[in-house]
Coordinates of C-alpha atoms in Angstrom, one line a residue:
M12 CA -4.9 -9.8 -6.0
V13 CA -4.1 -9.3 -2.3
E14 CA -7.5 -7.3 -1.5
P15 CA -9.7 -8.6 -4.2
A16 CA -12.8 -6.1 -3.0
G17 CA -10.6 -3.1 -3.6
Q18 CA -9.8 -0.5 -1.5
V19 CA -13.3 0.8 -0.3
S20 CA -14.2 -2.6 0.6
A21 CA -10.8 -4.0 2.0
G22 CA -11.4 -4.1 5.7
E23 CA -8.7 -4.7 8.3
W24 CA -5.4 -5.7 7.2
T25 CA -5.1 -9.5 8.2
P26 CA -2.1 -12.0 8.5
E27 CA -3.7 -13.9 5.6
K28 CA -3.6 -10.5 3.3
E29 CA 0.0 -10.3 4.7
R30 CA 0.8 -13.8 3.5
R31 CA -0.6 -13.3 0.1
L32 CA 1.3 -10.1 -0.1
N33 CA 4.5 -11.8 0.5
D34 CA 3.7 -14.4 -1.6
L35 CA 2.9 -12.4 -4.5
V36 CA 6.1 -10.2 -4.2
R37 CA 8.4 -13.6 -3.9
Y38 CA 6.9 -15.1 -6.9
A39 CA 7.4 -12.1 -9.0
H40 CA 11.1 -11.5 -7.8
Q41 CA 11.6 -15.3 -8.5
K42 CA 10.4 -14.7 -11.9
G43 CA 12.6 -11.8 -12.4
L44 CA 10.0 -9.4 -12.5
W45 CA 9.3 -6.2 -10.6
I46 CA 6.1 -5.6 -8.5
R47 CA 4.1 -2.4 -8.1
F48 CA 1.1 -1.5 -6.0
Y49 CA -1.3 1.0 -7.5
T50 CA -2.8 3.9 -5.8
L51 CA -2.8 3.2 -2.1
D52 CA -4.2 6.2 -0.6
G53 CA -5.8 6.6 3.0
L54 CA -7.7 9.7 3.6
D55 CA -10.9 10.7 5.6
P56 CA -13.6 10.4 2.6
A57 CA -14.7 13.9 3.6
D58 CA -11.1 15.1 2.5
E59 CA -11.2 13.3 -0.8
S60 CA -11.9 15.7 -3.3
C61 CA -9.6 18.8 -1.7
H62 CA -6.6 16.4 -2.0
G63 CA -7.7 15.2 -5.5
I64 CA -8.0 11.6 -4.3
F65 CA -10.6 9.4 -5.8
H66 CA -13.1 7.3 -3.7
V67 CA -12.5 4.1 -5.3
Y68 CA -8.7 4.4 -4.3
N69 CA -9.0 5.3 -0.8
F70 CA -8.9 2.7 2.1
G71 CA -10.8 5.5 4.3
S72 CA -7.9 6.4 6.8
R73 CA -4.7 7.2 7.2
A74 CA -3.8 4.4 9.6
A75 CA -5.5 1.9 7.2
V76 CA -3.3 3.1 4.2
E77 CA 0.1 2.9 6.6
K78 CA -0.3 -0.9 7.4
R79 CA -0.3 -1.6 3.9
W80 CA 2.6 0.9 3.3
R81 CA 4.7 -0.6 5.7
A82 CA 3.6 -4.2 4.8
A83 CA 4.5 -3.3 1.0
A84 CA 7.9 -1.9 1.9
Q85 CA 8.9 -4.9 4.2
A86 CA 7.5 -7.4 1.7
G87 CA 10.0 -5.8 -0.7
V88 CA 7.6 -4.4 -3.3
D89 CA 9.4 -2.5 -5.9
Y90 CA 7.0 0.5 -6.5
I91 CA 4.4 1.9 -4.4
A92 CA 1.8 4.6 -6.0
T93 CA 0.1 6.8 -3.8
D94 CA -1.2 10.5 -4.2
Q95 CA 0.4 10.7 -0.8
Y96 CA 4.0 10.4 -1.7
E97 CA 5.2 12.9 0.9
D98 CA 3.8 11.2 3.8
L99 CA 4.4 7.6 2.1
A100 CA 8.5 9.0 1.8
R101 CA 8.3 10.3 5.5
L102 CA 7.1 6.7 6.9
L103 CA 9.6 4.9 4.7
H104 CA 12.5 7.4 6.0
T105 CA 11.4 6.9 9.7
S106 CA 11.1 3.1 9.3
R107 CA 14.5 2.9 8.0
L108 CA 15.9 5.3 10.7
A109 CA 14.3 2.9 13.5
N110 CA 15.9 -0.6 12.0

């Protein structure tokens, strides 16, 4: 696991977590496996229910989840699951244009 405490208690994105993510992706790909991260959501907790997002899957803010989306994409994660697909798509599209 990259963040064993789960989304709600994950805290800040750190270099140690990024290293663990990269190691997991590299290991999976060396074994010929795809790797997927499930329900990376980030929304103010007050807005969860009106967007159908469950609290246990919420990193608590857009900024917190964007760091994880970027890290997952840069690490080569094969599938990123989120309830905010449109936002993730915009971020990935913008990131590709910037590179």
